CSV table of C-alpha atoms in Angstrom, one decimal:
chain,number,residue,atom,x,y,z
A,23,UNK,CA,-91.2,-70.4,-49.5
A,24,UNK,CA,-88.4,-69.0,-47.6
A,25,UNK,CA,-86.0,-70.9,-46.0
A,26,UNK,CA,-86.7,-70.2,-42.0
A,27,UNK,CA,-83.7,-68.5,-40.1
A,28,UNK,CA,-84.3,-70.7,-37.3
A,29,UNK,CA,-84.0,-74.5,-36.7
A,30,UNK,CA,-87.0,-76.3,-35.1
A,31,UNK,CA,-84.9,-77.3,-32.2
A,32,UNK,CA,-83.6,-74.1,-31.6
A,33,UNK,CA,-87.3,-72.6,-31.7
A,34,UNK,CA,-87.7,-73.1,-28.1
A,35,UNK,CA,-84.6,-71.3,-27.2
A,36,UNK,CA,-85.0,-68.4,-28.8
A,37,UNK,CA,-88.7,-68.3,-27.1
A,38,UNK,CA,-87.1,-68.4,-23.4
A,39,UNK,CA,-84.0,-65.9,-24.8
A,40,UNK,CA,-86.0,-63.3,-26.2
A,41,UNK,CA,-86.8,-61.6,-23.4
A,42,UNK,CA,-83.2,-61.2,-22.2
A,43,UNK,CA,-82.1,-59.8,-25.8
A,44,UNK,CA,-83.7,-56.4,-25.8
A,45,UNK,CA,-81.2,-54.2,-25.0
A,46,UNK,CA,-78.7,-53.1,-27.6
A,47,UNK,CA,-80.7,-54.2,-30.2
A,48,UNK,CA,-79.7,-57.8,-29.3
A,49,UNK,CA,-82.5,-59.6,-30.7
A,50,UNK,CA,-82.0,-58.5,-34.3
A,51,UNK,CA,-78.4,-59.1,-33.8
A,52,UNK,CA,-79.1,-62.9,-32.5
A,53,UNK,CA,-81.2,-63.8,-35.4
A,54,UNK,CA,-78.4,-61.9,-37.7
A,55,UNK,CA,-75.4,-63.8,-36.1
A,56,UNK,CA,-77.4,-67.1,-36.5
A,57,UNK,CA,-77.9,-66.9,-39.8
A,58,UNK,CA,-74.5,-65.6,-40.4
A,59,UNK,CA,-73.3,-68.6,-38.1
A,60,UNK,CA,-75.8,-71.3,-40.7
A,61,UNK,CA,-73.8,-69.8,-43.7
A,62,UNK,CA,-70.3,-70.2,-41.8
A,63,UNK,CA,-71.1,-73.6,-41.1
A,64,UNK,CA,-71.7,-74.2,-45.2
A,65,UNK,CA,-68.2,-73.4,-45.5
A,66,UNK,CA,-66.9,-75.6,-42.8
A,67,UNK,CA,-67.3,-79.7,-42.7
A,68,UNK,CA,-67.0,-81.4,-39.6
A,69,UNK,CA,-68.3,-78.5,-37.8
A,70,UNK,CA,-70.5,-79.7,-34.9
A,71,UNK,CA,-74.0,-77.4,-36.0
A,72,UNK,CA,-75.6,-78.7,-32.8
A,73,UNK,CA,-72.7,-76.7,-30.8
A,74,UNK,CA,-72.8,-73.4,-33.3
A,75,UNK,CA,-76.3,-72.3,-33.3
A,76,UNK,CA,-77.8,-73.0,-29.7
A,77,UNK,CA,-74.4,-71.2,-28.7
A,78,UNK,CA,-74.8,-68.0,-31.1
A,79,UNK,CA,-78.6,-67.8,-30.4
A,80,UNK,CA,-78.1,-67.6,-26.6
A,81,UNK,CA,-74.4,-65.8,-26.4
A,82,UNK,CA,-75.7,-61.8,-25.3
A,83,UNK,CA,-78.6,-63.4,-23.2
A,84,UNK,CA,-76.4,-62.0,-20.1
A,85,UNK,CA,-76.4,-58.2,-21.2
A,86,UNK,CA,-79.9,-58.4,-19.8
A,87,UNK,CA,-78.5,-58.3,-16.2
A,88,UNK,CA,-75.9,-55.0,-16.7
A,89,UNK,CA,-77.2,-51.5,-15.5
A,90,UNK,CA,-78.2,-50.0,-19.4
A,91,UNK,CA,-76.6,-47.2,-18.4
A,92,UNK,CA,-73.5,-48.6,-18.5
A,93,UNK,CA,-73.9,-50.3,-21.9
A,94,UNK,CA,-72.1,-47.6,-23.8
A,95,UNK,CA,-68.7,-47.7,-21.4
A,96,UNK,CA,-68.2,-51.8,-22.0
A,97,UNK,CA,-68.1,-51.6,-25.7
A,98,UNK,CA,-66.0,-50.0,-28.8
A,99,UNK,CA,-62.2,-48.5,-29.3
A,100,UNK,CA,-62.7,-46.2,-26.3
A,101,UNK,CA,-64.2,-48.5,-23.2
A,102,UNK,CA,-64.0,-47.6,-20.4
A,103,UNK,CA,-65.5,-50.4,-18.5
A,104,UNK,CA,-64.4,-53.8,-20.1
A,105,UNK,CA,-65.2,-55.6,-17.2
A,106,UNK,CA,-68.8,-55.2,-17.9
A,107,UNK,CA,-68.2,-57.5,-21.1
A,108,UNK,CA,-66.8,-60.2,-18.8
A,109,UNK,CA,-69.6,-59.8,-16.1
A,110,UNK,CA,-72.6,-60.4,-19.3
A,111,UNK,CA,-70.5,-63.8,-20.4
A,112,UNK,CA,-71.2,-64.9,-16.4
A,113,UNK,CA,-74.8,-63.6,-16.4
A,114,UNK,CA,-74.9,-65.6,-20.1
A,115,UNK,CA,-73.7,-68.5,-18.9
A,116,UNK,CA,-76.0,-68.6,-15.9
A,117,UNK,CA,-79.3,-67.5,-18.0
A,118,UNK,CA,-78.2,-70.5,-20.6
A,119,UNK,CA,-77.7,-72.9,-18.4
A,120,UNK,CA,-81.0,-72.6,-17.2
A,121,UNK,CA,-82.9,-72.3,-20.9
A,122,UNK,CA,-81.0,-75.4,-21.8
A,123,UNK,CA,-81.4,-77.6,-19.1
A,124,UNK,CA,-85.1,-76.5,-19.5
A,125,UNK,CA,-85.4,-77.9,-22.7
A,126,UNK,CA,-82.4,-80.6,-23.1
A,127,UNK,CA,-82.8,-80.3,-27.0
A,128,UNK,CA,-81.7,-83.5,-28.8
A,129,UNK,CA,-78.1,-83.8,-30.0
A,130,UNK,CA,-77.0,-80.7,-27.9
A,131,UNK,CA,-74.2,-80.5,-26.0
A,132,UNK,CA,-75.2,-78.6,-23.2
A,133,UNK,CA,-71.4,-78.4,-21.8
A,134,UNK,CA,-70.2,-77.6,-24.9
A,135,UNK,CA,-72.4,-75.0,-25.7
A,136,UNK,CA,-71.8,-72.9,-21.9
A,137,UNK,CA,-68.0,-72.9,-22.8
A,138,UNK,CA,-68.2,-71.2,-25.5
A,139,UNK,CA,-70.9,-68.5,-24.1
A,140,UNK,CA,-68.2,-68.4,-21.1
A,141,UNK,CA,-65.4,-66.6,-23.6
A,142,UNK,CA,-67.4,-65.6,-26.8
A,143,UNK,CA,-66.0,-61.9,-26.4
A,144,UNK,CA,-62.8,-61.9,-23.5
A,145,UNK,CA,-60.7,-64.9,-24.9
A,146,UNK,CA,-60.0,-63.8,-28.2
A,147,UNK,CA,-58.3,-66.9,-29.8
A,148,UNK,CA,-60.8,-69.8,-30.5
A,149,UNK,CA,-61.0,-73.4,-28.0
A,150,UNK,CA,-62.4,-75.3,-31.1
A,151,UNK,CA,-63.8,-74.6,-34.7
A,152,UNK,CA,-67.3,-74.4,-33.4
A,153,UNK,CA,-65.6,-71.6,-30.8
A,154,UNK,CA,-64.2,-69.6,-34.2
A,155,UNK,CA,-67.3,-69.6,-35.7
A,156,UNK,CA,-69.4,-68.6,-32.9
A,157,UNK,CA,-67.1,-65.7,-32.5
A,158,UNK,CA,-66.7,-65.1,-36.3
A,159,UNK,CA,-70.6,-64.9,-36.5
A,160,UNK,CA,-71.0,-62.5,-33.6
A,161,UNK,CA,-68.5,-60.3,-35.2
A,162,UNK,CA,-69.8,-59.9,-38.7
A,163,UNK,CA,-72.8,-58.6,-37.8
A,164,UNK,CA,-71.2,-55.5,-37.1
A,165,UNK,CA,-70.3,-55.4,-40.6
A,166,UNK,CA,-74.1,-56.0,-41.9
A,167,UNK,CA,-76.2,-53.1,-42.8
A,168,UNK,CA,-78.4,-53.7,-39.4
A,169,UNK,CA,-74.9,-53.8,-37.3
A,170,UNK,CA,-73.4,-50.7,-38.7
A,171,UNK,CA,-76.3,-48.5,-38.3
A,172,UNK,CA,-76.6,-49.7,-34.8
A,173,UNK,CA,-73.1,-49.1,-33.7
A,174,UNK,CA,-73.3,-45.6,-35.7
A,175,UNK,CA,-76.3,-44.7,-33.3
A,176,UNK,CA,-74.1,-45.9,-29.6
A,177,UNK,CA,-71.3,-43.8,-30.7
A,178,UNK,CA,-72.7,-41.0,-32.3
A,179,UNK,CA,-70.6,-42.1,-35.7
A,180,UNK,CA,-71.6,-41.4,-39.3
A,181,UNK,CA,-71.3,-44.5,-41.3
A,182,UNK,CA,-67.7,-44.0,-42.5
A,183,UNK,CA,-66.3,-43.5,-39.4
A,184,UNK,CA,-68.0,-46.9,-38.4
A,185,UNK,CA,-67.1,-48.5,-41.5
A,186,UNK,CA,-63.5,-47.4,-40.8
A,187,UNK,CA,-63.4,-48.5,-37.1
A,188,UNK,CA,-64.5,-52.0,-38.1
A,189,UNK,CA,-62.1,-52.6,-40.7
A,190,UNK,CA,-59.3,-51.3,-38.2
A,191,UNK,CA,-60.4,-53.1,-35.1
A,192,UNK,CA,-62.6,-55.7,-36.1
A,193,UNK,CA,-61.7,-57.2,-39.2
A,194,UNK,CA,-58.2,-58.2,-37.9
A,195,UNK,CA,-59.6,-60.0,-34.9
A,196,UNK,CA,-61.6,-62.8,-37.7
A,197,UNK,CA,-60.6,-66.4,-36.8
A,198,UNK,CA,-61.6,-67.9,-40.4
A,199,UNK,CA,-61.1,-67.5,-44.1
A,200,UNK,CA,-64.9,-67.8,-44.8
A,201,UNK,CA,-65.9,-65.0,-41.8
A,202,UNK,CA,-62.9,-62.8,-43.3
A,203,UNK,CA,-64.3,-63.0,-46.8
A,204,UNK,CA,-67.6,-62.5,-45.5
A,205,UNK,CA,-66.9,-59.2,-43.1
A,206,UNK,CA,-65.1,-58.1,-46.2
A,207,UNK,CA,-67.3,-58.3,-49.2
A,208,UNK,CA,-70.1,-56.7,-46.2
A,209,UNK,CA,-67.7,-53.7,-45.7
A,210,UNK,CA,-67.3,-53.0,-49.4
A,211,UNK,CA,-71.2,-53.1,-50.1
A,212,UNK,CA,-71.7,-50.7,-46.7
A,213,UNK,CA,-68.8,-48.3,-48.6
A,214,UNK,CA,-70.8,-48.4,-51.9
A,215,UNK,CA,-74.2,-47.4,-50.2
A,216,UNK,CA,-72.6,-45.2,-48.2
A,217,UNK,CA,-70.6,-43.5,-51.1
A,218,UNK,CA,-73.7,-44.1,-53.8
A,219,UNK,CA,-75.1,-40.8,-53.3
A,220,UNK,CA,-71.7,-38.9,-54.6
A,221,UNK,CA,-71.7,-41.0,-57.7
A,222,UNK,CA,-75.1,-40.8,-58.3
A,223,UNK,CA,-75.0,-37.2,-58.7
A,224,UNK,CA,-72.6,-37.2,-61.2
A,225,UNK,CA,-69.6,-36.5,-59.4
């Protein structure tokens, strides 16, 4: 059988967080990320897992709260409303506060956990390993298949042109060997795919 993407203690989390992620695709992209964030974690001893995971599965909870309108304008090379970005960590912090005080699940540091939800996207340097991988998780997902077709759809891009922006603005901004290698070895299978259909033919 299949290992299970989620954790039994983190079950209940995603329960009360699923019906804040579904805008922008956020619920595929939480279950993505967390996965990501378990294989991250293989890579990194010491690494507090009870800090990572409840922190990557509730980090977007807070885009629930901004106008969808607006979604398109707080993201990508050409924003034009960044502040929206900081206004879903508040929202975020506030919804996850709430989830995990609900549940108080064992070994979690609640406190710990809200920090890094507080920064995941505006501070840019990590507070702590756990903080690099959170952020390192949340990234590569844009370079998985799911991530690049969904950032191809909010700015109208064909897959080269989003494989293109990632490695130009997104792979620079990856805190750790192990998420570099792993956005990397992503963007060279998304360029194969992507370029298969030329070859294919003979070309």
């Amino acid at each position: 059988m299949t290992e299970d993407t989620l954790l039994l203690r983190d079950i209940p989390l995603w329960g009360d967080a699923k019906p804040f992620l579904d805008v922008r695709s956020n619920d595929v992209h939480t279950l993505i990320s967390y996965r990501l964030a378990r294989a991250l974690l293989a890579e990194h001893d010491g690494v507090e897992e009870a800090i990572v995971l409840p922190a990557i599965l509730l980090h977007d909870v807070g885009w629930k709260k901004i106008d969808p309108t607006l979604l398109s304008a707080a993201v990508g090379p050409n924003a034009t409303r960044p502040d929206l970005v900081r206004d879903h960590e508040v929202y975020g912090v506030a919804i996850a506060n709430e989830i995990l005080h609900r549940h108080r699940p064992e070994g979690v540091d609640i406190d710990a956990v809200l920090e890094i939800i507080d920064h995941h996207d505006t501070l840019k340097e990590a507070m702590s390993m756990e903080d690099a991988l959170v952020k390192d998780a949340d990234k590569a997902w844009r370079f998985s298949p799911h991530g690049v077709t969904t950032i191809s759809g909010w700015f109208d891009y064909e897959t080269d042109e989003t494989l293109a922006m990632l490695e130009d603005f997104v792979m620079p901004t990856m805190l750790t060997d192990a998420g570099r290698i792993m956005a990397r070895a992503m963007l060279a299978s998304g360029r194969a795919q992507a370029q298969s259909e030329y070859y294919l033919k003979g070309n």
